[in-house]
mmCIF file of C-alpha atoms in Angstrom:
data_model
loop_
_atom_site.group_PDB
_atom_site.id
_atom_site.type_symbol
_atom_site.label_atom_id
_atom_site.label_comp_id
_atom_site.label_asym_id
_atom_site.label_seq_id
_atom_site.Cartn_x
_atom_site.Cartn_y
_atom_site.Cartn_z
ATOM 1 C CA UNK A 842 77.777 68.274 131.352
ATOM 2 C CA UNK A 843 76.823 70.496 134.483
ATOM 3 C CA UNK A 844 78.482 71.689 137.068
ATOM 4 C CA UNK A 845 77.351 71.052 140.471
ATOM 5 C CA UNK A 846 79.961 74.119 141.976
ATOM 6 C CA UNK A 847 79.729 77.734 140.451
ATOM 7 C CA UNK A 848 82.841 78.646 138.412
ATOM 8 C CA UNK A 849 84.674 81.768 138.945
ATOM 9 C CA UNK A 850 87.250 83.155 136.960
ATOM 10 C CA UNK A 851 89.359 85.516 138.908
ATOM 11 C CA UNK A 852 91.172 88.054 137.002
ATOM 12 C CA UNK A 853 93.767 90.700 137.422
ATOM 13 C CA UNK A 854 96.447 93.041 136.543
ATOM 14 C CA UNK A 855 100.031 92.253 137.990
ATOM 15 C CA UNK A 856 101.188 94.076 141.345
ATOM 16 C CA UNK A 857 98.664 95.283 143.417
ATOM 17 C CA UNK A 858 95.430 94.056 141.598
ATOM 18 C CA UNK A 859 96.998 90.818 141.476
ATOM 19 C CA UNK A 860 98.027 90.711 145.797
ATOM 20 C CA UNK A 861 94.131 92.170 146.534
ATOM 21 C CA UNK A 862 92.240 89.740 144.092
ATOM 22 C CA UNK A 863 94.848 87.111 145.878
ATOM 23 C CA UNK A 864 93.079 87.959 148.917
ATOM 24 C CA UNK A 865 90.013 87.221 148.571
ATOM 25 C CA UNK A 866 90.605 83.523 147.916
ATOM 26 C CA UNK A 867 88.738 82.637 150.920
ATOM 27 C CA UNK A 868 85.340 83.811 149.339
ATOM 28 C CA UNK A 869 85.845 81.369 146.434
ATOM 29 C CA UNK A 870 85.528 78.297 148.784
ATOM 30 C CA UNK A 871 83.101 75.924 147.475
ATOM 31 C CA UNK A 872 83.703 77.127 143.946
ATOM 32 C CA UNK A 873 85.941 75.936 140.997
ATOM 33 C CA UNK A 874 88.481 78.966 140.060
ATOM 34 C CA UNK A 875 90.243 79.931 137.080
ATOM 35 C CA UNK A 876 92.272 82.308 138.315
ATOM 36 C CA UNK A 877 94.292 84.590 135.403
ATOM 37 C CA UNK A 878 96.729 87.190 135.540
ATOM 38 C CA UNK A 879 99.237 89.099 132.982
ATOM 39 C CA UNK A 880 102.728 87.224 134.393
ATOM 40 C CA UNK A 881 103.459 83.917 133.930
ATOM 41 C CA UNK A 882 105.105 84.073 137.000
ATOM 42 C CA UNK A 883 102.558 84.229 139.359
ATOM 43 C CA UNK A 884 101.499 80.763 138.325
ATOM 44 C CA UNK A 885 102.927 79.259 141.767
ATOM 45 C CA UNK A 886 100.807 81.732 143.890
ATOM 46 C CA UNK A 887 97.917 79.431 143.044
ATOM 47 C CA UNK A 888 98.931 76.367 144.071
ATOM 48 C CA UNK A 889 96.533 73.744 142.350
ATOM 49 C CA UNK A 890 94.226 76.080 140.708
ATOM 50 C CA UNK A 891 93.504 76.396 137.176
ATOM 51 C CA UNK A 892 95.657 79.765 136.419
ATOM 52 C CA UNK A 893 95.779 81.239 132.553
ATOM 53 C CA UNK A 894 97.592 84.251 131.269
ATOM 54 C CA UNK A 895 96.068 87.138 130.004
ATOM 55 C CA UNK A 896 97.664 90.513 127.795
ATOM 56 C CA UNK A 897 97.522 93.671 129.881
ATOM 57 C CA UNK A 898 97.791 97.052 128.994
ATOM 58 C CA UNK A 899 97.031 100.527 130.094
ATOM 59 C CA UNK A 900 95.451 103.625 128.252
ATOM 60 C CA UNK A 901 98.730 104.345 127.113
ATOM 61 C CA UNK A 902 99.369 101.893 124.673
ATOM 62 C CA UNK A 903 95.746 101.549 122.294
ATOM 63 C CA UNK A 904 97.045 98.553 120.263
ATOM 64 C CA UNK A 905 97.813 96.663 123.501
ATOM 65 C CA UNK A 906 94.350 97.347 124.870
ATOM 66 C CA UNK A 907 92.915 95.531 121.624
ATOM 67 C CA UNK A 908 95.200 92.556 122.441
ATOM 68 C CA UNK A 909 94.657 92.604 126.021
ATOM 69 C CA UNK A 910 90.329 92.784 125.265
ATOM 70 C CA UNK A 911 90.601 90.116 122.546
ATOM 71 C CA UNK A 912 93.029 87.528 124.594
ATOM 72 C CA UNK A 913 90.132 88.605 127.830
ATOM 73 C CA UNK A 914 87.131 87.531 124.989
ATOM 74 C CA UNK A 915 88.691 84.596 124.269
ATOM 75 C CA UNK A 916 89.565 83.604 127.881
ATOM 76 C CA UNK A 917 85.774 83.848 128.700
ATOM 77 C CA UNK A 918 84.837 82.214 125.453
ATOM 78 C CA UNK A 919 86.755 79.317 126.576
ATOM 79 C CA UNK A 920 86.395 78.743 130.712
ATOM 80 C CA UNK A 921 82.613 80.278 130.904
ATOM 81 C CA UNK A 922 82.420 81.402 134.414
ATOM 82 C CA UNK A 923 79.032 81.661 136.304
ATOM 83 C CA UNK A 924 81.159 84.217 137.818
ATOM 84 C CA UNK A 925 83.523 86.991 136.975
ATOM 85 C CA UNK A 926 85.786 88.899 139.693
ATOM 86 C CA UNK A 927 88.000 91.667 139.163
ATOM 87 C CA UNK A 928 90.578 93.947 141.156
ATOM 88 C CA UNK A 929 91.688 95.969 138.593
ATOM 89 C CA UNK A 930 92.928 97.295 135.897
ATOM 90 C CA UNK A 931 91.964 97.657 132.088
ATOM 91 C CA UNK A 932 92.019 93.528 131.664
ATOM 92 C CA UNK A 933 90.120 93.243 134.883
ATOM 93 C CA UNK A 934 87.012 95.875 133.234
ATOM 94 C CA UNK A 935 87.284 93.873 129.639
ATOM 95 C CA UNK A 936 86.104 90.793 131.674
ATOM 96 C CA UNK A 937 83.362 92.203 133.292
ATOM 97 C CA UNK A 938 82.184 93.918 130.258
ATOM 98 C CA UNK A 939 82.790 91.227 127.987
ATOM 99 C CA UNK A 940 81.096 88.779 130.955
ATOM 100 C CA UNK A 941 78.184 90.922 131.389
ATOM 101 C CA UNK A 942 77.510 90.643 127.810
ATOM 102 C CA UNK A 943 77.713 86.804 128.131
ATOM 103 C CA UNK A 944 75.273 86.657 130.613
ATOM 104 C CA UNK A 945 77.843 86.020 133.505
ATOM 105 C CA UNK A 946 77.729 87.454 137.282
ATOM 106 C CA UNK A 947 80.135 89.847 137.894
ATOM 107 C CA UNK A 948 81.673 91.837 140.669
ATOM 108 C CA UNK A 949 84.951 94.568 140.496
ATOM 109 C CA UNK A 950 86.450 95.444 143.551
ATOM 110 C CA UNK A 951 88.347 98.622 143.002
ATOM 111 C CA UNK A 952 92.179 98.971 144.018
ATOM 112 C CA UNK A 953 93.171 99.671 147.914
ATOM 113 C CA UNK A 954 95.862 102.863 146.024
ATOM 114 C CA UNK A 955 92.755 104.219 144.881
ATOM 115 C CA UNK A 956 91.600 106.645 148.074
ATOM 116 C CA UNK A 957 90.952 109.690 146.769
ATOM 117 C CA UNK A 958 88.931 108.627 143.951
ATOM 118 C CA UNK A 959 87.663 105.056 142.124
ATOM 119 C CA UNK A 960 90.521 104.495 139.663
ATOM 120 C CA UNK A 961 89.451 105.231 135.869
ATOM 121 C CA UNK A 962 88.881 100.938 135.501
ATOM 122 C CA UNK A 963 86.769 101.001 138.140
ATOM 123 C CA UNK A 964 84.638 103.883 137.697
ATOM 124 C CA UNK A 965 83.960 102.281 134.309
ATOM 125 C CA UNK A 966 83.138 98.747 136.028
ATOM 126 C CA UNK A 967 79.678 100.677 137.443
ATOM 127 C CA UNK A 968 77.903 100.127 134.250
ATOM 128 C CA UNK A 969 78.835 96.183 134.396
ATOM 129 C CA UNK A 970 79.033 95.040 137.354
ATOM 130 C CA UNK A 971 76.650 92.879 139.904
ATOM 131 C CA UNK A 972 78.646 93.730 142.727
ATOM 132 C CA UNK A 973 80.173 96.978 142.710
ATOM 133 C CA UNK A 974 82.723 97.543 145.708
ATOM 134 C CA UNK A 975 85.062 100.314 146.655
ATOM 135 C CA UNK A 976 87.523 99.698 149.866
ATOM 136 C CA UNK A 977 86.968 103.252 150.843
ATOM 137 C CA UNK A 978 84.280 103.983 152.525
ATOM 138 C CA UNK A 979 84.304 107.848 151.857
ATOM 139 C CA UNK A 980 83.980 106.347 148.084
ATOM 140 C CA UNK A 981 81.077 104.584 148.577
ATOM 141 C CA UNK A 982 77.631 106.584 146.925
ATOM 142 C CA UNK A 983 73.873 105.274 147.437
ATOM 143 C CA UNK A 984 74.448 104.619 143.257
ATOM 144 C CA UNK A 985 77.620 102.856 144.013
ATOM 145 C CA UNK A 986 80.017 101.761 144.521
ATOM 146 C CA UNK A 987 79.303 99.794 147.886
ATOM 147 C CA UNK A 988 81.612 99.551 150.793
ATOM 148 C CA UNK A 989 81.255 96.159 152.631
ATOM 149 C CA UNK A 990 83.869 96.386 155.086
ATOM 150 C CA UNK A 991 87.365 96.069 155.422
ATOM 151 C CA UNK A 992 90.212 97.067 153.603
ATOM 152 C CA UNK A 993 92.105 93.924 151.497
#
């Protein structure tokens, strides 16, 4: 069966990642969204939209980045977006990685807290990403990342 509307699965961490990728709803008119997150209770600040959980983890805990990447693999593996979008953090960089390597579109917008530098995710995210977009200007470099305009 094809799809006549692209499909984006929009990913995050909880907190902030999850509020900024929240934000940018508006750019996914037109499109079918998965949108997934680490909390089941976020599930409401979708409304109607498909919304999955994911594992998250940080550098600090190794085994829980292995769960986090394989429950990320098998979220693509299942929804195959045309698209992958990312605020952050370590789940948010397993999708576009593991996307990239599926052949999907893929875009990481690195976190508003990060102003002095691109946080560790997103300095990563270069390598895979379409779309590469800091919300600091300052941060932006003619190799990327890209600032586009304002602040989420």
């Amino acid at each position: 069966m094809s799809r006549t509307r692209p499909k984006v699965l929009a990913l995050a961490s909880g907190g902030g990642h999850w509020v900024q990728l929240l934000r940018l709803r508006p750019a996914f008119e037109g499109c079918d969204v998965v949108f997934a997150t680490a909390k089941e209770g976020y599930r409401s600040d979708v409304g109607e939209a498909q919304f999955r959980v994911i594992v998250d983890a940080n550098r600090s805990n190794k085994i829980g980045l292995l769960k986090s990447l394989w429950s990320v693999f098998m979220l693509l593996r299942r929804e195959r977006p045309d698209v992958v979008v990312s605020t952050g953090a370590a789940p948010g960089f397993f999708a576009l990685r593991i996307g990239k390597l599926m052949g999907m579109r893929t875009v990481w917008v690195d976190s508003i807290a990060n102003a002095e530098e691109l946080s560790m995710s997103g300095a990563q995210a270069g390598g895979c990403a379409d779309l590469w977009l800091t919300q600091w200007p300052h941060l932006a470099r003619k190799e990327g990342p890209t600032c586009m305009g304002n602040v989420l």
